[in-house]
Coordinates of C-alpha atoms and ligand atoms in Angstrom, one line a residue:
M1 CA -0.4 0.5 0.0
E2 CA 2.4 2.2 0.7
R3 CA 5.0 1.8 -2.0
L4 CA 0.9 2.4 -3.8
Y5 CA 0.4 5.9 -2.2
S6 CA 4.5 6.6 -3.2
R7 CA 3.9 6.4 -6.6
A8 CA 0.6 8.0 -7.0
A9 CA 2.4 11.2 -5.1
K10 CA 5.2 11.2 -7.5
M11 CA 3.3 10.1 -10.3
L12 CA 1.3 13.6 -9.7
A13 CA 3.6 15.7 -8.5
R14 CA 5.2 14.1 -11.8
N15 CA 2.2 16.4 -13.7
W16 CA 1.5 19.0 -12.4
R17 CA 2.5 22.0 -14.0
E18 CA 3.2 26.1 -12.5
G19 CA 2.8 28.6 -15.0
V20 CA 2.0 32.7 -15.8
V21 CA 0.1 33.5 -19.1
S22 CA 0.6 36.8 -20.5
E23 CA -2.6 38.3 -18.6
G24 CA -0.4 37.8 -15.5
I25 CA -3.1 34.9 -14.7
H26 CA -1.2 32.1 -12.2
Y27 CA -2.3 28.7 -13.4
A28 CA -1.0 25.8 -11.1
F29 CA -2.3 22.4 -11.9
T30 CA -1.8 18.2 -12.8
C31 CA -2.3 17.8 -16.8
P32 CA -3.7 14.0 -17.1
S33 CA -0.5 11.8 -19.1
P34 CA 1.5 13.9 -20.5
P35 CA 2.4 14.5 -23.4
R36 CA -1.1 12.8 -24.8
Y37 CA -3.4 15.1 -22.8
R38 CA -1.3 17.9 -21.3
H39 CA -4.2 21.1 -20.9
Q40 CA -6.9 21.4 -18.4
W41 CA -9.3 18.6 -17.8
Y42 CA -12.5 20.3 -16.3
W43 CA -13.7 16.4 -14.2
D44 CA -10.0 15.8 -14.2
S45 CA -9.1 18.3 -12.5
C46 CA -12.3 17.9 -10.1
F47 CA -10.9 14.6 -9.8
H48 CA -6.9 14.4 -9.0
A49 CA -7.8 17.2 -6.4
I50 CA -9.5 15.3 -4.9
V51 CA -7.0 13.1 -4.7
W52 CA -4.5 15.8 -3.8
R53 CA -5.0 17.1 -0.6
H54 CA -3.7 13.2 0.5
F55 CA -0.7 13.8 -0.2
D56 CA -1.2 18.0 -0.5
R57 CA -4.2 20.3 0.4
S58 CA -2.4 23.1 -1.4
R59 CA -2.0 21.7 -4.5
A60 CA -5.9 20.3 -3.9
R61 CA -7.0 24.0 -3.3
E62 CA -4.8 25.2 -6.2
E63 CA -5.3 22.9 -9.1
L64 CA -9.5 23.5 -7.6
R65 CA -9.2 28.1 -8.0
T66 CA -7.1 27.4 -12.0
L67 CA -9.9 25.0 -12.6
L68 CA -12.8 28.5 -12.2
R69 CA -10.2 30.7 -12.9
A70 CA -10.6 29.6 -16.3
G71 CA -13.6 30.6 -16.2
R72 CA -16.8 33.2 -17.9
L73 CA -17.7 35.5 -15.8
D74 CA -21.5 34.7 -16.6
G75 CA -20.2 31.3 -14.8
F76 CA -19.3 28.5 -17.6
I77 CA -16.3 27.1 -17.4
P78 CA -14.9 24.9 -20.4
H79 CA -13.9 21.2 -20.5
T80 CA -10.5 21.5 -21.6
V81 CA -8.1 24.9 -20.5
F82 CA -5.3 24.9 -23.1
W83 CA -3.1 27.5 -20.4
H84 CA 0.2 27.0 -21.3
N85 CA -0.6 25.3 -24.0
H86 CA -2.5 25.4 -28.0
P87 CA -3.9 22.5 -29.5
G88 CA -1.4 20.6 -31.4
W89 CA -2.9 20.8 -34.9
R90 CA -3.7 17.1 -35.2
R91 CA -6.0 17.0 -32.5
A92 CA -7.2 20.4 -33.1
P93 CA -9.9 20.1 -35.1
F94 CA -11.3 17.2 -32.0
Y95 CA -11.5 20.7 -30.1
A96 CA -15.0 22.1 -29.6
T97 CA -13.2 25.5 -29.8
N98 CA -14.8 28.4 -30.7
S99 CA -12.2 28.6 -33.2
F100 CA -8.7 27.2 -34.9
R101 CA -6.3 29.8 -33.5
G102 CA -5.3 32.2 -30.3
T103 CA -8.2 30.3 -27.9
R104 CA -6.8 29.3 -24.5
T105 CA -10.9 26.6 -23.3
T106 CA -12.6 24.5 -24.8
A107 CA -16.5 26.6 -25.5
H108 CA -18.2 23.4 -24.1
I109 CA -18.3 21.8 -20.9
Q110 CA -17.5 18.7 -19.4
T111 CA -19.2 16.4 -15.7
P112 CA -20.0 19.3 -13.4
I113 CA -18.5 17.8 -10.2
L114 CA -16.1 21.0 -8.8
A115 CA -18.4 21.4 -6.3
L116 CA -17.9 18.1 -5.1
A117 CA -15.1 17.9 -5.1
W118 CA -14.3 21.8 -3.5
E119 CA -16.6 20.4 -0.6
I120 CA -14.6 17.2 -0.1
V121 CA -10.9 19.6 -1.0
A122 CA -12.8 22.3 2.1
E123 CA -13.3 19.0 4.3
A124 CA -9.5 18.5 4.8
S125 CA -8.9 22.0 5.2
T126 CA -8.2 22.4 8.2
D127 CA -4.8 24.7 7.4
E128 CA -7.3 27.3 5.5
P129 CA -10.3 27.1 6.7
G130 CA -11.7 30.5 4.9
F131 CA -11.5 27.9 1.5
A132 CA -14.8 26.3 1.8
T133 CA -16.3 29.5 2.1
E134 CA -13.3 31.5 -0.4
A135 CA -15.7 30.8 -4.3
L136 CA -18.7 30.9 -2.7
D137 CA -20.0 32.9 -5.5
Q138 CA -18.8 32.0 -8.9
L139 CA -19.5 28.3 -7.4
R140 CA -23.8 29.6 -7.3
L141 CA -23.4 31.1 -10.7
H142 CA -21.5 28.4 -12.2
Y143 CA -24.5 25.9 -10.9
D144 CA -26.6 29.3 -12.6
W145 CA -26.0 28.7 -15.5
L146 CA -25.8 25.0 -16.0
A147 CA -29.4 25.3 -15.2
E148 CA -30.4 28.5 -16.9
H149 CA -28.4 26.4 -20.0
R150 CA -28.6 22.9 -20.1
D151 CA -31.6 22.2 -18.2
P152 CA -34.5 24.7 -21.2
D153 CA -37.0 22.1 -21.0
G154 CA -36.7 22.5 -17.5
D155 CA -37.7 19.2 -16.3
G156 CA -34.7 19.0 -13.6
L157 CA -32.5 17.3 -15.6
I158 CA -29.4 18.3 -17.9
S159 CA -28.2 18.7 -21.6
I160 CA -25.2 17.3 -22.9
I161 CA -25.0 18.7 -26.7
H162 CA -21.4 17.0 -27.1
P163 CA -20.7 13.3 -26.9
D164 CA -17.7 14.8 -24.8
E165 CA -19.0 17.1 -22.4
S166 CA -19.5 13.9 -20.6
G167 CA -16.4 12.6 -20.4
L168 CA -17.7 9.4 -21.7
D169 CA -16.7 10.4 -25.8
D170 CA -17.5 7.2 -27.5
S171 CA -19.7 5.3 -25.4
P172 CA -21.5 3.0 -28.0
K173 CA -24.6 5.1 -25.7
Y174 CA -24.0 7.6 -28.4
D175 CA -23.4 5.7 -31.1
G176 CA -27.0 6.1 -32.6
V177 CA -28.0 9.3 -31.5
F178 CA -25.3 11.6 -32.4
G179 CA -25.1 8.4 -35.7
W180 CA -21.8 10.4 -37.9
M181 CA -20.9 12.8 -35.9
R182 CA -20.2 11.1 -33.2
H183 CA -16.4 11.1 -31.2
Y184 CA -13.8 10.3 -33.6
L185 CA -15.9 10.4 -36.6
P186 CA -14.8 13.1 -39.7
G187 CA -17.7 13.6 -39.2
Y188 CA -17.6 14.8 -35.4
F189 CA -16.1 18.2 -37.1
W190 CA -19.3 19.3 -37.6
L191 CA -21.1 18.6 -34.9
V192 CA -17.9 21.4 -33.4
E193 CA -18.1 23.5 -36.1
R194 CA -23.1 23.9 -37.0
S195 CA -22.5 24.4 -32.5
R196 CA -19.2 27.4 -33.5
R197 CA -22.1 29.1 -36.6
L198 CA -24.2 29.6 -32.8
G199 CA -22.0 29.7 -30.7
Y200 CA -23.0 26.8 -28.8
D201 CA -25.8 28.8 -27.8
S202 CA -27.0 25.6 -26.4
R203 CA -30.8 26.3 -25.6
E204 CA -31.2 26.7 -29.0
I205 CA -29.3 23.3 -30.0
I206 CA -31.1 21.6 -28.0
E207 CA -34.3 23.5 -29.2
R208 CA -33.5 23.6 -33.1
Y209 CA -31.8 20.3 -33.3
D210 CA -32.0 16.1 -31.9
E211 CA -28.8 15.4 -31.0
H212 CA -28.3 16.6 -26.7
I213 CA -28.3 14.1 -24.8
E214 CA -29.6 14.4 -20.8
D215 CA -27.0 12.1 -19.8
V216 CA -27.1 9.8 -16.4
M217 CA -24.0 9.0 -15.0
V218 CA -23.8 13.8 -15.8
N219 CA -27.1 13.9 -13.4
V220 CA -25.8 12.0 -10.6
L221 CA -22.9 13.4 -10.5
Y222 CA -24.5 16.7 -11.1
S223 CA -27.2 16.2 -8.6
L224 CA -24.3 15.0 -6.1
S225 CA -22.8 19.0 -7.1
L226 CA -25.6 20.2 -6.2
R227 CA -26.6 18.9 -3.1
A228 CA -22.4 19.5 -2.1
L229 CA -23.1 23.2 -2.1
A230 CA -25.7 23.1 -0.6
R231 CA -24.4 22.3 2.1
L232 CA -21.5 24.2 1.8
L233 CA -23.7 27.4 1.3
G234 CA -25.8 26.3 4.5
P235 CA -29.1 26.4 5.7
G236 CA -31.6 29.2 3.8
P237 CA -28.9 30.1 1.4
G238 CA -27.7 25.9 0.3
A239 CA -31.8 25.3 0.3
E240 CA -32.5 26.0 -3.7
Y241 CA -30.1 23.8 -4.7
E242 CA -31.4 21.1 -2.5
R243 CA -34.1 21.3 -4.8
R244 CA -32.6 21.5 -7.4
A245 CA -31.1 18.2 -6.8
E246 CA -34.2 16.0 -5.6
R247 CA -35.2 17.6 -8.5
A248 CA -33.2 16.4 -10.1
E249 CA -33.3 12.4 -9.2
R250 CA -36.5 12.8 -9.1
A251 CA -37.0 13.7 -12.9
M252 CA -33.7 10.4 -12.9
L253 CA -36.1 7.9 -11.1
E254 CA -39.6 9.6 -13.2
H255 CA -38.3 9.3 -16.9
C256 CA -34.8 7.1 -16.9
W257 CA -35.6 4.2 -14.4
D258 CA -36.9 1.1 -16.6
E259 CA -38.6 -1.3 -13.9
D260 CA -38.5 -4.2 -16.0
R261 CA -34.5 -4.2 -17.3
G262 CA -33.9 -2.7 -13.9
L263 CA -31.4 -0.5 -16.1
F264 CA -31.4 4.2 -15.6
W265 CA -31.4 5.4 -19.6
D266 CA -30.2 8.4 -21.1
L267 CA -33.0 10.7 -23.1
A268 CA -32.0 11.8 -25.9
G269 CA -33.4 14.5 -28.8
R270 CA -36.1 16.4 -28.3
D271 CA -38.6 13.7 -28.2
H272 CA -36.7 12.4 -24.5
H273 CA -36.2 8.9 -25.4
Q274 CA -34.7 6.6 -23.7
V275 CA -31.6 5.4 -25.5
K276 CA -31.0 1.4 -24.6
V277 CA -28.1 0.9 -24.8
S278 CA -26.3 -0.5 -20.9
T279 CA -23.4 1.0 -19.9
W280 CA -21.6 1.9 -16.5
S281 CA -23.8 5.1 -16.3
S282 CA -27.0 2.5 -16.5
L283 CA -26.1 1.4 -12.6
A284 CA -24.6 5.2 -11.9
P285 CA -27.6 6.2 -9.7
L286 CA -26.4 3.8 -7.2
A287 CA -24.2 6.8 -6.1
L288 CA -27.6 9.5 -4.6
P289 CA -28.0 8.6 -1.6
S290 CA -31.0 9.6 -1.8
L291 CA -31.0 5.9 -4.2
P292 CA -34.6 3.5 -2.9
E293 CA -32.6 0.4 -1.5
E294 CA -34.9 -2.3 -3.8
I295 CA -33.4 0.0 -6.7
G296 CA -29.6 -0.4 -5.1
R297 CA -30.0 -3.6 -4.7
R298 CA -30.7 -5.1 -8.4
L299 CA -28.8 -2.4 -9.8
V300 CA -25.9 -4.6 -7.4
T301 CA -27.6 -8.1 -8.1
E302 CA -28.5 -8.3 -11.2
Q303 CA -25.7 -6.6 -13.3
L304 CA -22.3 -5.6 -10.7
L305 CA -23.2 -9.0 -9.8
D306 CA -23.6 -11.1 -13.3
G307 CA -20.8 -12.6 -14.6
S308 CA -22.2 -11.4 -18.0
R309 CA -23.1 -8.4 -17.3
Y310 CA -21.0 -6.5 -15.2
H311 CA -18.8 -8.6 -12.3
A312 CA -15.5 -8.8 -14.0
G313 CA -12.5 -10.0 -14.1
F314 CA -11.4 -6.6 -13.1
G315 CA -12.4 -3.8 -12.3
I316 CA -16.3 -2.2 -13.4
P317 CA -17.0 -2.6 -17.1
S318 CA -17.8 0.7 -18.9
V319 CA -20.1 -1.0 -20.8
S320 CA -22.2 -3.9 -20.1
M321 CA -20.4 -7.4 -21.5
D322 CA -23.4 -9.1 -23.0
E323 CA -24.2 -5.7 -25.3
P324 CA -22.8 -6.1 -28.5
S325 CA -21.1 -3.3 -28.5
F326 CA -18.8 -4.4 -25.4
K327 CA -15.1 -4.3 -27.0
P328 CA -12.7 -5.1 -23.1
G329 CA -8.5 -4.2 -25.3
M330 CA -7.4 -2.5 -26.8
H331 CA -8.6 -0.4 -30.1
L332 CA -7.4 4.1 -32.5
L333 CA -9.0 6.3 -30.4
R334 CA -11.6 4.0 -28.4
C335 CA -11.7 4.4 -24.5
W336 CA -15.4 3.8 -23.5
R337 CA -16.6 0.9 -25.3
G338 CA -15.8 -1.8 -22.8
P339 CA -12.3 -1.2 -20.7
A340 CA -12.5 -0.3 -17.1
W341 CA -11.8 3.1 -15.0
I342 CA -10.8 3.5 -11.7
N343 CA -12.8 7.1 -11.7
T344 CA -15.2 3.8 -12.5
A345 CA -14.9 2.1 -9.8
W346 CA -14.7 5.5 -7.7
L347 CA -18.1 6.5 -8.0
L348 CA -19.9 3.0 -7.5
V349 CA -17.5 0.7 -5.0
P350 CA -18.7 2.3 -1.8
A351 CA -22.8 1.7 -2.9
I352 CA -22.2 -1.0 -3.2
R353 CA -20.1 -1.1 0.2
R354 CA -23.0 0.9 1.9
L355 CA -25.1 -1.6 0.7
G356 CA -24.0 -4.2 2.4
F357 CA -22.2 -6.2 -0.5
T358 CA -19.1 -5.9 2.0
D359 CA -17.1 -8.9 -0.1
E360 CA -18.4 -7.3 -3.7
A361 CA -16.9 -4.4 -2.9
D362 CA -13.7 -5.6 -1.7
R363 CA -13.6 -8.2 -5.1
V364 CA -13.8 -5.2 -6.8
T365 CA -10.9 -2.8 -4.6
S366 CA -8.6 -5.4 -4.8
S367 CA -8.6 -6.0 -7.9
L368 CA -7.9 -2.7 -8.9
V369 CA -5.0 -2.4 -6.8
R370 CA -3.5 -5.8 -7.9
M371 CA -3.7 -3.8 -12.2
V372 CA -2.4 -0.9 -11.2
D373 CA 0.2 -3.2 -9.1
R374 CA 0.9 -4.4 -12.8
H375 CA 0.3 -2.1 -14.6
G376 CA 1.1 1.2 -13.0
F377 CA -1.7 3.7 -13.6
R378 CA -2.9 4.5 -16.5
E379 CA -5.5 5.9 -18.5
Y380 CA -8.3 2.1 -18.5
Y381 CA -7.5 -1.6 -18.4
N382 CA -9.2 -4.7 -20.4
P383 CA -11.9 -5.7 -17.6
V384 CA -11.0 -9.3 -18.6
D385 CA -7.6 -9.6 -18.2
G386 CA -6.4 -6.8 -16.8
N387 CA -4.3 -6.0 -18.8
G388 CA -3.5 -1.8 -18.4
L389 CA -4.2 -0.2 -21.6
A390 CA -3.5 3.5 -23.7
A391 CA -2.5 7.0 -21.2
R392 CA -0.1 6.1 -18.8
N393 CA 0.5 8.0 -15.9
F394 CA -2.4 8.4 -15.8
G395 CA -4.1 11.0 -13.4
W396 CA -6.4 9.9 -12.0
S397 CA -6.9 6.6 -11.7
T398 CA -5.3 7.3 -8.7
L399 CA -8.4 8.3 -7.2
L400 CA -7.3 4.5 -5.8
V401 CA -5.3 6.4 -3.2
D402 CA -8.8 8.2 -2.2
L403 CA -10.5 4.2 -2.2
L404 CA -8.7 3.1 0.1
E405 CA -8.7 5.9 2.2
N406 CA -12.5 6.4 2.0
E407 CA -13.7 3.2 3.6
Q408 CA -16.6 4.7 4.3
P409 CA -19.6 5.4 1.2
L410 CA -20.4 9.4 0.0
P411 CA -21.1 11.6 1.8
E412 CA -21.8 11.5 5.4
S413 CA -17.9 9.2 4.8
R414 CA -16.2 12.6 4.4
R415 CA -14.2 12.3 6.6
P416 CA -11.1 15.2 7.2
L417 CA -7.7 13.8 5.9
E418 CA -4.4 14.4 7.5
P419 CA -2.2 15.0 5.1
A420 CA 0.3 12.0 4.5
Q421 CA 4.4 14.1 4.9
P422 CA 7.1 14.3 3.0
D423 CA 9.6 11.1 2.9
G424 CA 12.1 12.9 1.4
D425 CA 12.6 11.9 -1.9
G426 CA 9.6 13.9 -4.2
G427 CA 6.9 11.8 -2.6
F428 CA 5.2 10.9 0.2
R429 CA 3.9 8.8 3.3
R430 CA 0.9 9.0 5.5
Ligands
GLC1 C1 -10.5 11.2 -22.3 C2 -11.8 10.9 -21.3 C3 -12.2 12.2 -20.8 C4 -10.9 12.9 -20.3 C5 -10.2 13.7 -21.3 C6 -8.6 13.7 -20.3 O1 -10.3 11.6 -23.8 O2 -12.3 9.7 -22.5 O3 -13.4 12.0 -19.8 O4 -11.8 13.7 -19.5 O5 -9.9 11.8 -21.7 O6 -7.6 13.1 -19.7

């Protein structure tokens, strides 16, 4: 364990970037995996900060402050920020920017977990208690922007207008919705161009076209974040965000839950049709403390314990193994079509444990420890044989450290942690 912690701390430290851009704005964040992922990504940064708090609380805070600094005055916070490097010409077409040149950020969003990460880092910030309240106005603006621009039908669920806005870029659940414009196909470039021509006015895009989704995983993390924001704001000002979270959770139960199949489905297009492809997103509501227990138990027994679905040798597959699209191994530019990712287990394992399936929670966690021990912190892993795949030294795979630290479920479990001590060798010791 000691070795795992030390490897995680050293790797995050190696991926750490700090500097000042021409306008005098300071940045400090962790690259997901240089050189392939050398920019700042929204949800990666939140995950990194959650892990950094075990090693260096000031870096955890700086990473989140940097993300906030990349946002606009109206509350929009981008999916990717190109602080010190412009996107290379090869990858530029895959970035949803306003224009090809001179842009520091993309114009689209990513799963909005900033308030959740902020609360977790604030709870550990006994050395700087002011952190909990220093950005409340900006955090409110951010979640108000999301409600205003991404929920035009007012059903409480926010929509994504590009597949990669969830962070699950090429998940097969998006194939039918985005068709020839899905991520990693040349048509994605047209999707970006269409959004550019409409100035990324998401209300208009959602009203005019059918390529948008109320994604279950996105809304689960949105709701957990709204609840975190409500707690940060306290009773009174927090009540409105609590109400929004309840509304999103109710909407998922009413419109996404499929009693027959025992899964939650995303809602797509203007007619809100259910997208019946079983991916880990269908299980994500497990992370909601408000989820009725009988639904949680069904998700575990019928899905996570079923060897033909999600009960794999290593981690939790991103797509059910009985889906025709399931591909566990390495496929060029294909990442969310089967491989196991550590953020998935980070979200689901505490819920599995909370529901009393302790052996299963332990089994999944120890399979992750074995994978990381053998292959290091890779971007994702083959759930069948545990092989490490794609990028190396991948930041959020260190969430395993957080999972091991928090034996209790989120969110009640979040206890303030004493930070690790430097070991004099660039790493940290607990
Ligand atoms: C990949 C992942 C996305 C992540 C990004 C940076 O595109 O699909 O979720 O944010 O890499 O790590």
